Amino acid sequence: MRSYLKYIIPVLIPLLILLMPLSAFPFEGTTVLQQRVIAIFLLAALCWVLEPIPIYATSVVIIVLELLMLSDKGLIFFRLDQGEAHFGELLKYNEIMATFASPIIMLFLGGFFLAMAATKYRLDVNLARVLLKPFGRDPKYVMLGLMLITAIFSMFMSNTATTAMMLSILTPVIAVFGPKDPGRIAFALCIPVAANIGGIGTPIGTPPNAIALKYLVGENYISFGEWMAFGVPFVVVMMALAWFLINHLYGAEQKTIDLDIKGKFLKTPKAILVYITFGLTILLWLMGSSHGMNSYTVALIPVAVFSLTGIINKEDLKKISWDVLWLVSGGIALGLALDKTGLARSVVHSIPFDEYSPYVVLFGAAFLCLLMANFMSHTATANLLMPIMAALGASMTTLAPLGGEVTLILVVTFAASLGMSLPISTPPNALAHATGNVQSHQMARVGVVLGVVGVAMSFVLVWVLHSVGHIG
């Protein structure tokens, strides 16, 4: 029976919401469209948590339901009461469809092209080989090198792809440790931890960052370089803490280790073009808008170059993580509905947040996000919380001295990426757990400490940067 509940509950509860009278909702002046958005939101939340269907499929369902039930070109049955005061204003159908081609999606697409080209021409493995040389043979310093390289790669590549690549390099190395040597745990655990933390460093490092950018517009706009200005220092500090913690808990008994990664940089014309395009794209991102282009426009340069030259062909296109792009677009569509119908503002205004300390609100929101991110997809967590956090940040006057909306969004975004206490928390964690070298309780000991400390540290960092005028 329990196996059927995960299919029944996500459908039954939204249907009950749709059948309720408008007077039953606690928000003043609730409209028919807002009622439908509540039903869609609950459907999305339950599907993302219970996963009766793939999480990317949930995002597609969200967009289709919004087109059918909320748009000006939806089913006529859902527009019969249009024009009445309690109905609300219909959304434009093309705005909902545009979430499939949002600038955020284009930014991620550019990141995927870069990552795919780097892997295809072995740029990632060869960089790992070169960058690891200075770290010698002491296990704790070799681990530090592996963590730094993993973090750097995960800033520009999928965290999952980075983890898979680094674990494949490590497989023969871990085998060198004795069966009871804690070094096996340390080396298997350091890779997913570094990948999860490293993704925070750039806007394309992980989907929650891209979702946050959707709400950091206008006066709150943060460029690629500005994000890295606070993201990279945060990553460096968290990496140092993670390295110390893993060494303290699971220090290797073996005194020396040999890390032999074979390979050399390719020198073919296409490989050289990949190196140049990769470096140029990152440079343009770091330069912000000083060249007149934003990060979304820059992201399409490698897409054009690699497509034009055949570096990425039609077979490679099939390997792109389209499910991630769909997942993010569904979150953007959900945020659009919450915003355009006024539901997010109604929810925020119905709770007297101004009566609470801004510190309570900040830490409460961040730790709620951290808790959710440990049990469900980081992207799904960000999709659900970010629209509400954006509306909350804009409405709370007491948050202004602490950075207002920007601080709240960034702290919650960081919290989404720091949920890594369980094998189910992130794909990198699942890959590391699948090696058989690290158990759930060992992962939790490190993940809980890093999550709690990271949330507190993110608030301090963002507040300091706001105080000196770098953001917000």
XYZ file of C-alpha atoms in Angstrom:
472
model
C 0.000 0.000 0.000
C 2.839 2.404 0.869
C 4.254 2.121 -2.647
C 0.922 3.381 -4.037
C 0.723 6.298 -1.611
C 3.578 8.134 -3.318
C 1.446 8.181 -6.480
C -1.896 8.939 -4.793
C -0.863 11.719 -2.366
C 0.701 14.126 -4.950
C -2.554 14.006 -6.951
C -5.109 13.866 -4.128
C -3.911 16.843 -2.063
C -3.753 19.350 -5.000
C -7.248 18.197 -6.073
C -8.557 18.884 -2.575
C -6.987 22.355 -2.710
C -8.793 23.081 -5.990
C -12.137 22.033 -4.486
C -11.812 24.267 -1.414
C -13.749 27.582 -1.303
C -11.573 30.716 -1.573
C -12.668 31.790 1.915
C -10.871 28.750 3.388
C -7.419 30.188 2.538
C -5.674 32.295 5.190
C -4.518 34.942 2.711
C -6.684 38.018 2.307
C -8.223 38.412 -1.149
C -7.175 35.001 -2.497
C -8.008 34.688 -6.204
C -8.932 31.645 -8.291
C -5.571 31.781 -10.056
C -3.720 31.906 -6.747
C -5.677 28.850 -5.608
C -4.530 27.006 -8.738
C -0.916 28.073 -8.132
C -1.120 26.675 -4.571
C -2.319 23.359 -6.019
C 0.482 23.307 -8.623
C 3.052 24.254 -5.953
C 1.935 21.396 -3.670
C 1.924 18.977 -6.600
C 5.507 20.021 -7.427
C 6.659 19.821 -3.798
C 5.158 16.374 -3.233
C 6.483 15.033 -6.539
C 9.967 16.388 -5.854
C 9.991 14.864 -2.352
C 8.273 11.516 -3.031
C 9.533 11.165 -6.637
C 6.631 9.166 -8.121
C 7.965 10.459 -11.453
C 11.474 11.707 -12.344
C 12.107 15.169 -10.894
C 12.719 16.686 -14.340
C 9.321 15.344 -15.466
C 7.740 17.219 -12.563
C 9.152 20.459 -13.976
C 7.663 19.763 -17.402
C 4.296 19.001 -15.768
C 4.471 22.347 -13.913
C 4.937 24.280 -17.157
C 2.147 22.400 -18.963
C -0.302 22.852 -16.061
C 0.485 26.568 -15.929
C -0.181 26.852 -19.665
C -3.480 24.993 -19.308
C -4.761 26.561 -16.076
C -3.119 29.979 -15.711
C -2.340 31.319 -19.191
C -4.335 33.478 -21.578
C -4.191 30.624 -24.128
C -5.123 27.808 -21.760
C -8.179 25.574 -21.816
C -11.305 27.699 -22.157
C -12.837 25.740 -19.273
C -10.289 27.361 -16.950
C -11.074 30.872 -18.260
C -14.866 30.938 -17.878
C -14.793 33.328 -14.899
C -12.169 35.612 -16.483
C -12.761 39.283 -15.679
C -14.420 38.739 -12.308
C -12.739 40.373 -9.295
C -12.022 37.094 -7.521
C -10.441 35.480 -10.599
C -7.132 37.339 -10.986
C -5.124 38.279 -14.080
C -4.120 35.497 -16.483
C -0.441 34.982 -17.267
C 0.830 35.449 -20.820
C 1.418 32.052 -22.416
C 4.645 33.155 -24.106
C 6.162 34.203 -20.748
C 5.535 30.708 -19.376
C 6.981 29.056 -22.486
C 9.996 31.380 -22.353
C 11.157 29.642 -19.176
C 12.464 26.849 -21.434
C 14.837 29.411 -22.979
C 15.495 31.637 -19.986
C 18.939 33.337 -19.886
C 19.646 31.091 -16.875
C 19.121 28.019 -19.083
C 21.483 29.488 -21.689
C 24.119 30.047 -18.999
C 23.921 26.401 -17.988
C 23.949 25.247 -21.607
C 27.217 27.113 -22.155
C 28.641 25.462 -19.040
C 27.615 22.035 -20.315
C 29.318 22.660 -23.677
C 32.531 23.704 -21.924
C 32.467 20.655 -19.649
C 31.735 18.256 -22.492
C 34.521 19.643 -24.688
C 36.984 19.548 -21.765
C 36.173 15.880 -21.127
C 36.200 14.909 -24.809
C 39.676 16.365 -25.334
C 40.971 15.215 -21.906
C 41.581 18.751 -20.663
C 40.128 17.854 -17.249
C 42.300 14.757 -16.658
C 45.458 16.453 -17.913
C 44.867 19.502 -15.726
C 44.411 17.165 -12.756
C 47.684 15.422 -13.616
C 49.639 18.694 -13.815
C 48.037 20.386 -10.822
C 48.561 17.401 -8.503
C 52.326 17.240 -8.990
C 53.217 19.925 -6.390
C 51.385 18.083 -3.592
C 53.990 15.341 -3.169
C 53.349 11.874 -1.677
C 52.041 12.609 1.835
C 48.407 11.321 1.884
C 46.988 14.388 3.620
C 48.552 16.765 1.081
C 47.634 14.568 -1.868
C 44.067 14.683 -0.535
C 44.265 18.475 -0.292
C 45.365 18.605 -3.930
C 42.524 16.319 -4.995
C 40.008 18.461 -3.128
C 41.279 21.715 -4.634
C 41.233 20.333 -8.176
C 37.780 18.802 -7.683
C 36.486 22.135 -6.352
C 37.965 24.051 -9.303
C 36.460 21.638 -11.842
C 33.062 21.693 -10.118
C 32.933 25.484 -10.466
C 32.632 25.034 -14.248
C 31.472 21.430 -14.661
C 28.624 19.348 -13.296
C 29.365 18.312 -9.724
C 28.274 14.788 -10.634
C 30.524 14.593 -13.709
C 33.461 15.985 -11.728
C 32.960 13.440 -8.949
C 32.664 10.539 -11.404
C 35.880 11.595 -13.152
C 37.888 12.093 -9.942
C 36.664 8.842 -8.369
C 37.701 6.939 -11.500
C 41.197 8.441 -11.187
C 41.262 7.503 -7.491
C 40.101 3.897 -7.804
C 43.604 2.355 -8.084
C 44.935 4.726 -5.404
C 42.304 3.817 -2.796
C 43.150 0.157 -3.414
C 46.668 0.847 -2.102
C 45.332 1.513 1.417
C 44.828 -1.380 3.785
C 41.254 -2.666 4.200
C 40.910 -0.981 7.620
C 42.948 2.142 6.887
C 40.768 5.260 7.504
C 42.509 6.760 4.463
C 40.105 4.811 2.259
C 37.200 6.692 3.858
C 39.015 10.043 3.670
C 39.893 9.794 -0.035
C 36.439 8.519 -1.046
C 34.697 11.205 1.030
C 36.865 14.197 0.134
C 35.818 14.124 -3.544
C 32.023 14.595 -3.135
C 32.573 17.103 -0.315
C 34.899 19.185 -2.522
C 32.504 18.923 -5.488
C 29.505 20.065 -3.418
C 31.415 22.989 -1.889
C 33.214 23.952 -5.111
C 29.954 24.349 -7.018
C 29.148 27.383 -4.845
C 32.068 29.328 -6.347
C 30.490 30.367 -9.674
C 26.960 31.037 -10.973
C 27.193 27.954 -13.226
C 28.680 25.677 -10.565
C 25.349 24.273 -9.418
C 21.660 24.806 -10.358
C 20.651 26.585 -7.084
C 23.110 29.377 -7.999
C 21.429 29.831 -11.362
C 17.996 29.879 -9.733
C 19.181 32.580 -7.309
C 20.411 34.739 -10.206
C 16.851 34.805 -11.531
C 15.916 36.920 -8.483
C 19.095 39.006 -8.333
C 18.145 41.587 -10.956
C 17.944 45.366 -11.188
C 19.583 47.006 -8.184
C 20.405 43.567 -6.792
C 22.153 42.337 -9.962
C 25.335 40.329 -9.355
C 27.725 39.682 -12.253
C 29.741 36.495 -12.794
C 32.891 38.132 -11.408
C 31.072 39.634 -8.418
C 29.641 36.222 -7.556
C 33.136 34.728 -7.650
C 34.415 37.598 -5.467
C 32.446 36.220 -2.523
C 31.875 32.642 -3.734
C 35.539 31.676 -4.142
C 36.694 32.956 -0.702
C 33.790 31.064 0.857
C 34.812 27.912 -1.021
C 38.455 28.310 0.076
C 37.545 28.658 3.766
C 35.048 25.780 3.632
C 37.577 23.597 1.815
C 40.171 24.271 4.502
C 37.642 23.340 7.185
C 36.576 20.209 5.290
C 40.193 19.115 4.780
C 41.012 19.587 8.454
C 37.812 17.818 9.561
C 38.269 14.794 7.275
C 41.938 14.488 8.275
C 40.996 14.703 11.949
C 38.256 12.087 11.714
C 39.741 9.729 9.116
C 43.478 10.381 8.968
C 45.386 7.853 6.829
C 47.705 5.386 8.585
C 49.834 4.964 5.471
C 52.659 7.505 5.333
C 53.244 7.805 1.571
C 51.139 7.347 -1.538
C 51.842 7.335 -5.273
C 49.277 8.981 -7.540
C 49.997 8.028 -11.138
C 47.693 9.681 -13.686
C 48.757 8.857 -17.230
C 48.195 11.126 -20.200
C 49.365 14.258 -21.995
C 47.807 17.397 -23.435
C 46.501 16.877 -26.965
C 47.968 19.188 -29.591
C 45.484 18.767 -32.421
C 43.891 21.927 -33.872
C 40.530 21.105 -32.256
C 42.114 20.443 -28.861
C 43.975 23.765 -29.009
C 40.717 25.521 -29.952
C 39.056 23.935 -26.899
C 41.849 25.223 -24.644
C 41.614 28.747 -26.083
C 37.800 28.878 -25.977
C 37.714 27.516 -22.417
C 40.212 30.105 -21.185
C 38.633 32.984 -23.128
C 35.112 32.208 -21.893
C 36.215 32.137 -18.260
C 38.187 35.369 -18.773
C 35.134 37.107 -20.263
C 33.002 35.891 -17.374
C 35.503 37.222 -14.857
C 35.638 40.617 -16.569
C 31.956 41.165 -15.814
C 30.191 43.607 -18.129
C 33.298 45.735 -18.795
C 33.276 44.374 -22.368
C 29.567 45.109 -22.806
C 28.343 41.499 -22.559
C 26.634 39.869 -19.601
C 27.438 36.317 -18.468
C 24.433 34.894 -20.347
C 25.662 36.247 -23.683
C 29.211 35.041 -23.035
C 27.883 31.544 -22.262
C 26.670 31.147 -25.849
C 30.136 31.810 -27.342
C 31.446 28.266 -26.661
C 28.110 26.860 -27.856
C 28.611 28.600 -31.213
C 32.352 27.863 -31.528
C 32.095 24.173 -30.621
C 29.037 23.634 -32.843
C 30.588 25.456 -35.809
C 33.856 23.504 -35.658
C 32.317 20.088 -34.958
C 34.020 19.816 -31.570
C 30.550 19.090 -30.190
C 28.543 17.087 -32.730
C 24.961 15.823 -32.794
C 25.942 12.638 -30.936
C 27.502 14.742 -28.166
C 24.323 16.826 -27.920
C 22.434 13.698 -26.877
C 24.699 13.444 -23.821
C 23.901 16.925 -22.478
C 22.059 16.875 -19.148
C 18.772 18.069 -20.609
C 17.017 16.824 -17.467
C 18.872 19.466 -15.430
C 17.839 22.213 -17.863
C 14.205 21.097 -17.696
C 14.378 20.895 -13.915
C 15.660 24.469 -13.652
C 13.115 25.765 -16.187
C 10.280 24.223 -14.155
C 11.533 26.048 -11.077
C 11.666 29.320 -13.000
C 8.088 28.738 -14.221
C 6.922 28.032 -10.670
C 8.564 31.250 -9.494
C 6.928 33.150 -12.353
C 3.478 31.914 -11.324
C 4.045 32.701 -7.643
C 5.201 36.211 -8.550
C 2.794 37.195 -11.338
C -0.326 36.013 -9.509
C 0.789 37.841 -6.344
C 0.690 34.639 -4.270
C 4.283 34.939 -2.985
C 3.577 38.479 -1.736
C 0.288 37.373 -0.133
C 2.014 34.531 1.729
C 4.781 36.819 2.994
C 2.402 39.620 4.001
C 0.171 37.191 5.897
C 3.006 36.406 8.349
C 4.239 39.259 10.604
C 7.934 38.705 9.845
C 8.763 42.285 10.882
C 7.898 41.297 14.451
C 10.754 38.792 14.444
C 14.451 39.565 14.638
C 16.002 39.641 11.136
C 18.629 37.217 12.447
C 15.911 34.733 13.371
C 14.383 35.041 9.894
C 17.755 34.668 8.125
C 18.948 31.672 10.087
C 15.477 30.107 10.177
C 15.168 30.294 6.380
C 18.734 29.034 5.845
C 18.425 26.060 8.190
C 15.020 25.141 6.731
C 16.683 25.093 3.303
C 19.642 23.087 4.653
C 17.317 20.497 6.190
C 15.266 20.135 3.002
C 18.388 19.918 0.820
C 19.619 16.906 2.782
C 16.514 14.903 1.904
C 15.645 16.108 -1.586
C 17.255 17.537 -4.701
C 19.170 20.775 -4.121
C 17.620 22.198 -7.282
C 14.100 21.243 -6.213
C 14.712 22.800 -2.787
C 15.892 26.059 -4.362
C 12.981 26.000 -6.817
C 10.475 25.752 -3.966
C 11.997 28.263 -1.557
C 13.580 30.955 -3.726
C 10.395 32.711 -4.943
C 9.126 32.941 -1.368
C 12.508 34.144 -0.081
C 12.680 36.814 -2.788
C 9.250 38.147 -1.824
C 10.131 37.954 1.878
C 13.417 39.824 1.365
C 11.682 42.576 -0.586
C 8.982 43.078 2.036
C 10.977 42.926 5.311
C 12.246 46.396 6.192
C 14.195 45.076 9.195
C 16.416 43.061 6.843
C 17.704 46.212 5.105
C 20.673 46.830 7.475
C 21.815 43.233 6.876
C 21.641 43.449 3.095
C 17.921 42.841 2.601
C 16.789 40.626 -0.243
C 20.326 39.946 -1.540
C 21.565 38.585 1.799
C 18.520 36.374 2.286
C 18.695 34.914 -1.232
C 22.443 34.258 -1.102
C 22.424 32.677 2.361
C 19.557 30.374 1.358
C 21.338 29.538 -1.922
C 24.515 28.566 -0.087
C 22.452 26.473 2.340
C 20.921 24.558 -0.589
C 24.390 23.468 -1.764
C 25.568 22.580 1.757
C 22.979 19.828 2.240
C 25.339 16.843 1.945
C 24.911 14.722 5.065
C 23.426 11.608 3.445
C 24.091 9.427 0.386
C 20.728 10.580 -1.007
C 21.531 14.274 -0.478
C 23.493 14.737 -3.729
C 24.551 12.610 -6.734
C 28.261 13.076 -5.761
C 27.471 11.629 -2.323
C 25.673 8.683 -3.915
C 28.647 7.997 -6.215
C 31.077 8.047 -3.289
C 28.824 5.795 -1.207
C 28.562 3.373 -4.138
C 32.338 2.765 -3.986
C 31.774 0.902 -0.710
C 34.544 2.856 1.013
C 32.359 5.300 2.955
C 29.261 4.562 5.043
C 26.243 6.774 5.715
C 27.152 7.593 9.324
C 30.703 8.565 8.272
C 29.293 10.884 5.612
C 26.838 12.381 8.114
C 29.573 13.205 10.669
C 31.295 15.422 8.118
C 28.183 16.699 6.317
C 26.326 17.947 9.391
C 29.319 19.919 10.706
C 30.082 21.470 7.315
C 26.398 22.317 6.725
C 25.844 24.099 10.039
C 29.196 25.938 10.029
C 28.809 26.810 6.342
C 25.392 28.435 6.825
C 26.717 30.582 9.684
C 29.823 31.495 7.696
C 27.822 32.400 4.583
C 25.793 34.923 6.561
C 28.944 36.548 7.978
C 30.596 36.708 4.543
C 27.588 38.187 2.745
C 26.989 40.708 5.564
C 30.634 41.855 5.450
C 30.569 42.260 1.670
C 27.294 44.202 1.910
C 28.826 46.446 4.607
C 31.806 47.363 2.411
C 29.539 47.942 -0.596
C 30.574 45.017 -2.809
C 27.054 43.575 -3.070
C 23.508 44.660 -2.342
